CSV table of C-alpha atoms in Angstrom, one decimal:
chain,number,residue,atom,x,y,z
G,126,UNK,CA,23.5,-14.6,11.6
G,127,UNK,CA,20.6,-12.4,12.4
G,128,UNK,CA,18.6,-13.0,15.5
G,129,UNK,CA,15.1,-13.1,13.9
G,130,UNK,CA,13.2,-13.3,17.2
G,131,UNK,CA,14.8,-10.0,18.2
G,132,UNK,CA,14.1,-8.6,14.8
G,133,UNK,CA,10.4,-9.4,15.1
G,134,UNK,CA,10.3,-8.2,18.6
G,135,UNK,CA,11.6,-4.9,17.5
G,136,UNK,CA,9.1,-4.8,14.7
G,137,UNK,CA,6.2,-5.5,17.1
G,138,UNK,CA,7.4,-2.8,19.5
G,139,UNK,CA,7.7,-0.2,16.7
G,140,UNK,CA,4.3,-1.0,15.1
G,141,UNK,CA,2.3,-1.0,18.3
G,142,UNK,CA,2.6,2.8,19.1
G,143,UNK,CA,1.9,3.7,15.5
G,144,UNK,CA,-1.2,1.5,15.4
G,145,UNK,CA,-2.5,2.8,18.8
G,146,UNK,CA,-2.0,6.3,17.6
G,147,UNK,CA,-3.9,5.7,14.4
G,148,UNK,CA,-6.7,3.7,16.1
G,149,UNK,CA,-7.4,6.5,18.7
G,150,UNK,CA,-9.6,8.4,16.3
G,151,UNK,CA,-10.3,6.2,13.3
G,152,UNK,CA,-13.3,8.2,12.1
G,153,UNK,CA,-11.1,11.2,11.5
G,154,UNK,CA,-8.3,9.4,9.6
G,155,UNK,CA,-7.8,10.3,6.0
G,156,UNK,CA,-8.0,7.7,3.3
G,157,UNK,CA,-4.2,7.3,3.1
G,158,UNK,CA,-3.9,6.8,6.8
G,159,UNK,CA,-6.7,4.2,6.7
G,160,UNK,CA,-4.8,2.2,4.0
G,161,UNK,CA,-1.6,2.4,6.1
G,162,UNK,CA,-3.5,1.3,9.2
G,163,UNK,CA,-4.6,-1.8,7.3
G,164,UNK,CA,-1.1,-2.6,6.0
G,165,UNK,CA,0.4,-1.9,9.4
G,166,UNK,CA,-2.1,-4.0,11.3
G,167,UNK,CA,-1.5,-7.1,9.1
G,168,UNK,CA,2.3,-6.7,9.5
G,169,UNK,CA,1.9,-6.4,13.3
G,170,UNK,CA,-0.1,-9.6,13.5
G,171,UNK,CA,2.4,-11.3,11.2
G,172,UNK,CA,5.3,-10.1,13.4
G,173,UNK,CA,3.7,-11.2,16.6
G,174,UNK,CA,3.3,-14.7,15.1
G,175,UNK,CA,6.9,-14.7,13.9
G,176,UNK,CA,8.2,-13.5,17.3
G,177,UNK,CA,6.2,-16.0,19.3
G,178,UNK,CA,7.1,-18.8,17.0
G,179,UNK,CA,10.8,-17.8,17.4
G,180,UNK,CA,11.4,-18.0,13.7
G,181,UNK,CA,15.0,-18.7,12.8
G,182,UNK,CA,14.6,-17.3,9.3
G,183,UNK,CA,13.6,-13.7,8.6
G,184,UNK,CA,11.8,-14.6,5.4
G,185,UNK,CA,8.2,-13.4,5.4
G,186,UNK,CA,5.9,-16.1,6.6
G,187,UNK,CA,3.0,-17.4,4.6
G,188,UNK,CA,-0.4,-16.0,5.1
G,189,UNK,CA,-1.7,-19.5,5.9
G,190,UNK,CA,0.8,-19.8,8.8
G,191,UNK,CA,-0.4,-16.5,10.1
G,192,UNK,CA,-4.0,-17.6,9.8
G,193,UNK,CA,-3.3,-20.8,11.6
G,194,UNK,CA,-1.7,-18.8,14.4
G,195,UNK,CA,-4.8,-16.5,14.6
G,196,UNK,CA,-7.1,-19.5,14.6
G,197,UNK,CA,-5.1,-21.1,17.4
G,198,UNK,CA,-4.4,-18.1,19.7
G,199,UNK,CA,-6.9,-15.4,18.7
G,200,UNK,CA,-9.9,-17.4,17.4
G,201,UNK,CA,-12.5,-14.6,18.2
G,202,UNK,CA,-10.8,-12.5,15.6
G,203,UNK,CA,-10.4,-15.2,12.9
G,204,UNK,CA,-13.3,-14.1,10.7
G,205,UNK,CA,-12.2,-10.4,11.0
G,206,UNK,CA,-8.6,-11.5,10.2
G,207,UNK,CA,-9.8,-13.2,6.9
G,208,UNK,CA,-11.5,-9.9,6.0
G,209,UNK,CA,-8.3,-8.0,6.9
G,210,UNK,CA,-6.3,-10.2,4.5
G,211,UNK,CA,-8.8,-9.5,1.7
G,212,UNK,CA,-8.8,-5.8,2.3
G,213,UNK,CA,-5.0,-5.6,2.5
G,214,UNK,CA,-5.0,-7.0,-1.0
G,215,UNK,CA,-7.3,-4.2,-2.1
G,216,UNK,CA,-4.8,-1.7,-0.6
G,217,UNK,CA,-1.9,-3.1,-2.7
G,218,UNK,CA,-3.9,-3.8,-5.8
G,219,UNK,CA,-6.6,-1.3,-6.1
G,220,UNK,CA,-6.5,1.5,-3.5
G,221,UNK,CA,-7.5,4.2,-6.0
G,222,UNK,CA,-10.2,2.5,-8.0
G,223,UNK,CA,-13.7,3.0,-6.9
G,224,UNK,CA,-14.5,-0.5,-5.7
G,225,UNK,CA,-11.1,-0.9,-3.9
G,226,UNK,CA,-11.6,2.4,-2.1
G,227,UNK,CA,-15.1,1.4,-1.0
G,228,UNK,CA,-14.0,-1.9,0.4
G,229,UNK,CA,-11.2,-0.2,2.4
G,230,UNK,CA,-13.6,2.5,3.8
G,231,UNK,CA,-16.2,-0.1,4.7
G,232,UNK,CA,-13.7,-2.2,6.5
G,233,UNK,CA,-12.3,0.7,8.5
G,234,UNK,CA,-15.9,1.6,9.6
G,235,UNK,CA,-16.7,-2.1,10.4
G,236,UNK,CA,-17.0,-4.1,13.7
G,237,UNK,CA,-14.4,-6.4,12.2
G,238,UNK,CA,-11.6,-3.9,12.4
G,239,UNK,CA,-12.7,-3.2,16.1
G,240,UNK,CA,-12.6,-6.9,16.8
G,241,UNK,CA,-9.0,-7.2,15.6
G,242,UNK,CA,-7.9,-4.0,17.4
G,243,UNK,CA,-9.4,-5.2,20.7
G,244,UNK,CA,-8.2,-8.8,20.3
G,245,UNK,CA,-4.7,-7.7,19.8
G,246,UNK,CA,-4.7,-5.2,22.6
G,247,UNK,CA,-4.4,-2.1,20.3
G,248,UNK,CA,-7.5,-0.6,21.7
G,249,UNK,CA,-9.0,-1.6,25.1
G,250,UNK,CA,-12.6,-2.0,25.9
G,251,UNK,CA,-12.3,1.1,28.1
G,252,UNK,CA,-11.0,3.1,25.1
G,253,UNK,CA,-13.9,1.9,23.0
G,254,UNK,CA,-16.4,2.9,25.7
G,255,UNK,CA,-14.8,6.3,25.9
G,256,UNK,CA,-15.1,6.7,22.2
G,257,UNK,CA,-18.7,5.5,22.1
G,258,UNK,CA,-19.5,7.9,25.0
G,259,UNK,CA,-17.9,10.8,23.1
G,260,UNK,CA,-19.7,9.9,19.9
G,261,UNK,CA,-23.1,9.7,21.7
G,262,UNK,CA,-22.5,13.0,23.4
G,263,UNK,CA,-21.7,14.5,20.1
G,264,UNK,CA,-24.9,12.9,18.7
G,265,UNK,CA,-26.9,14.4,21.6
G,266,UNK,CA,-28.0,11.0,23.0
P,51,UNK,CA,-11.6,-7.5,-17.5
P,52,UNK,CA,-10.0,-5.2,-20.1
P,53,UNK,CA,-12.5,-2.5,-19.2
P,54,UNK,CA,-11.6,-2.9,-15.6
P,55,UNK,CA,-7.9,-2.3,-16.3
P,56,UNK,CA,-8.7,0.6,-18.6
P,57,UNK,CA,-10.8,2.1,-15.9
P,58,UNK,CA,-8.1,1.5,-13.4
P,59,UNK,CA,-5.5,3.2,-15.6
P,60,UNK,CA,-7.7,6.3,-15.9
P,61,UNK,CA,-8.5,6.4,-12.1
P,62,UNK,CA,-4.8,6.1,-11.2
P,63,UNK,CA,-3.7,8.6,-13.7
P,64,UNK,CA,-5.9,11.3,-12.2
P,65,UNK,CA,-4.8,10.3,-8.7
P,66,UNK,CA,-1.1,10.1,-9.4
P,67,UNK,CA,-1.1,13.5,-11.1
P,68,UNK,CA,-3.0,15.0,-8.1
P,69,UNK,CA,-0.4,13.5,-5.7
P,70,UNK,CA,2.6,14.5,-7.7
P,71,UNK,CA,1.5,18.2,-7.7
P,72,UNK,CA,1.8,18.1,-3.9
P,73,UNK,CA,4.9,15.9,-3.8
P,74,UNK,CA,6.8,18.3,-1.5
P,75,UNK,CA,4.0,18.4,1.1
P,76,UNK,CA,3.3,14.7,1.0
P,77,UNK,CA,3.1,12.9,4.3
P,78,UNK,CA,4.7,9.5,4.7
P,79,UNK,CA,1.4,7.6,4.2
P,80,UNK,CA,0.7,9.5,1.0
P,81,UNK,CA,4.2,8.7,-0.3
P,82,UNK,CA,3.6,5.0,0.3
P,83,UNK,CA,0.3,5.1,-1.4
P,84,UNK,CA,1.8,7.0,-4.3
P,85,UNK,CA,4.4,4.3,-4.8
P,86,UNK,CA,1.8,1.5,-4.5
P,87,UNK,CA,-0.5,3.4,-7.0
P,88,UNK,CA,2.4,4.1,-9.4
P,89,UNK,CA,3.2,0.4,-9.5
P,90,UNK,CA,-0.5,-0.4,-10.0
P,91,UNK,CA,-0.6,2.1,-12.9
P,92,UNK,CA,2.4,0.5,-14.6
P,93,UNK,CA,0.8,-3.0,-14.2
P,94,UNK,CA,-2.5,-1.8,-15.5
P,95,UNK,CA,-0.7,-0.2,-18.5
P,96,UNK,CA,1.0,-3.6,-19.2
P,97,UNK,CA,-2.4,-5.4,-19.0
P,98,UNK,CA,-4.1,-3.0,-21.3
P,99,UNK,CA,-1.3,-2.8,-23.9
P,100,UNK,CA,-0.8,-6.5,-24.0
P,101,UNK,CA,-4.5,-7.2,-24.1
P,102,UNK,CA,-4.4,-9.6,-21.1
P,103,UNK,CA,-8.1,-10.1,-20.7
P,104,UNK,CA,-7.9,-12.7,-17.9
P,105,UNK,CA,-5.9,-10.4,-15.7
P,106,UNK,CA,-3.2,-13.0,-15.1
P,107,UNK,CA,0.0,-11.3,-14.2
P,108,UNK,CA,3.2,-13.0,-15.5
P,109,UNK,CA,6.3,-11.5,-14.1
P,110,UNK,CA,8.6,-12.8,-16.9
P,111,UNK,CA,6.3,-11.3,-19.6
P,112,UNK,CA,6.0,-8.1,-17.6
P,113,UNK,CA,9.8,-7.8,-17.4
P,114,UNK,CA,10.2,-8.5,-21.1
P,115,UNK,CA,7.5,-5.9,-21.9
P,116,UNK,CA,9.4,-3.4,-19.7
P,117,UNK,CA,12.7,-4.1,-21.5
P,118,UNK,CA,11.0,-3.9,-24.9
P,119,UNK,CA,8.8,-0.9,-24.5
P,120,UNK,CA,10.4,1.0,-21.7
P,121,UNK,CA,14.0,0.2,-21.9
P,122,UNK,CA,15.2,3.6,-20.6
P,123,UNK,CA,13.3,3.1,-17.3
P,124,UNK,CA,13.2,-0.6,-16.9
P,125,UNK,CA,15.8,-0.8,-14.1
P,126,UNK,CA,14.1,2.0,-12.2
P,127,UNK,CA,10.8,0.2,-12.4
P,128,UNK,CA,12.5,-2.8,-10.8
P,129,UNK,CA,13.7,-0.5,-8.0
P,130,UNK,CA,10.1,0.8,-7.7
P,131,UNK,CA,8.9,-2.8,-7.3
P,132,UNK,CA,11.5,-3.4,-4.5
P,133,UNK,CA,10.1,-0.4,-2.6
P,134,UNK,CA,6.6,-1.7,-3.1
P,135,UNK,CA,7.5,-5.0,-1.6
P,136,UNK,CA,9.1,-3.2,1.4
P,137,UNK,CA,5.9,-1.1,1.9
P,138,UNK,CA,3.7,-4.2,1.8
P,139,UNK,CA,5.7,-6.1,4.4
P,140,UNK,CA,7.3,-3.4,6.6
P,141,UNK,CA,5.5,-0.2,6.1
P,142,UNK,CA,6.4,1.4,9.5
P,143,UNK,CA,9.9,0.0,10.0
P,144,UNK,CA,12.7,2.6,9.9
P,145,UNK,CA,14.2,0.9,6.9
P,146,UNK,CA,11.0,1.2,4.9
P,147,UNK,CA,10.6,4.9,5.9
P,148,UNK,CA,14.1,5.7,4.6
P,149,UNK,CA,13.5,3.6,1.4
P,150,UNK,CA,10.3,5.4,0.7
P,151,UNK,CA,11.8,8.9,1.3
P,152,UNK,CA,14.8,8.0,-0.9
P,153,UNK,CA,12.5,6.8,-3.7
P,154,UNK,CA,10.4,9.9,-3.6
P,155,UNK,CA,13.4,12.2,-3.8
P,156,UNK,CA,14.9,10.0,-6.6
P,157,UNK,CA,15.9,12.1,-9.5
P,158,UNK,CA,14.6,9.6,-12.0
P,159,UNK,CA,11.1,9.7,-10.6
P,160,UNK,CA,9.9,12.5,-13.0
P,161,UNK,CA,11.4,10.6,-16.0
P,162,UNK,CA,9.5,7.5,-14.9
P,163,UNK,CA,6.2,9.3,-14.5
P,164,UNK,CA,6.7,10.9,-17.9
P,165,UNK,CA,7.5,7.6,-19.5
P,166,UNK,CA,4.3,5.9,-18.4
P,167,UNK,CA,2.0,8.8,-18.7
P,168,UNK,CA,3.1,9.5,-22.2
P,169,UNK,CA,2.6,5.8,-23.1
P,170,UNK,CA,-0.9,5.4,-21.9
P,171,UNK,CA,-2.9,8.3,-23.3
P,172,UNK,CA,-2.2,11.3,-25.4
P,173,UNK,CA,-4.3,13.4,-23.1
P,174,UNK,CA,-2.1,12.3,-20.1
P,175,UNK,CA,0.9,13.7,-22.0
P,176,UNK,CA,-0.9,16.9,-22.5
P,177,UNK,CA,-1.8,17.0,-18.8
P,178,UNK,CA,1.8,16.4,-17.8
P,179,UNK,CA,3.0,19.2,-20.0
P,180,UNK,CA,0.5,21.4,-18.3
P,181,UNK,CA,1.7,20.2,-15.0
P,182,UNK,CA,5.3,20.9,-16.0
P,183,UNK,CA,4.3,24.4,-17.0
P,184,UNK,CA,2.4,25.0,-13.8
P,185,UNK,CA,5.3,23.9,-11.6
P,186,UNK,CA,7.9,25.9,-13.5
P,187,UNK,CA,5.7,29.0,-13.2
P,188,UNK,CA,5.2,28.3,-9.5
P,189,UNK,CA,9.0,28.0,-9.0
P,190,UNK,CA,9.5,31.2,-10.9
P,191,UNK,CA,11.7,29.7,-13.6
């Protein structure tokens, strides 16, 4: 029988470097990478939940279970998580139609994405400060 | 709603063609989005052709439509849908990466694309012929 806890741990470990890498310079990501960042971020949160809950089944957990976990353990990011779920659906249902594309682009530029990335330790406050400093230098402020 | 699916069909058609032209140079993220978009395209074609104005997707009806109208590719579409599910749940896991690469190099892919492009619009068929001519000229054959 498969050890699901180990499975999810491995998944968390594999997703984290990819997400950190993609989150370093979000503004320069192409549209395809933005979509994959959104899908990857949701899977990462789902895997953390499954790993911490020591699931004994590897079946995908329900979105409501994941939401309850976020509400319990990461409540500052709950609102942003709800938005992430909505946008994830846009990626799988309408990534190339105009409205879907706009929703995805808006989310990637939003504070909500930043709230999730910081809450789950994908970017640190120090990274964010560095990024803001670089952006303000570029802007001449 | 029907206008929405018709619009979706047209948007995806353009995008899929654009992506296919660059199939060899596609990055992993683009391959994933191509697969998601191709599935979307087929679902939208099903909605439009069956005049499903409320947008309700019924998997049994979808499967019987596939067998009835696209018998020659129906089993391959089921394979496509398996890869879609893998992308949605495990987009950065090694298993998903190999599944996606395998699907993109699948020798039935051109036949699948042709099958659905030729169904939806006559002008898509024409574009695909032009695409075929362009690629055969590029490869020197």
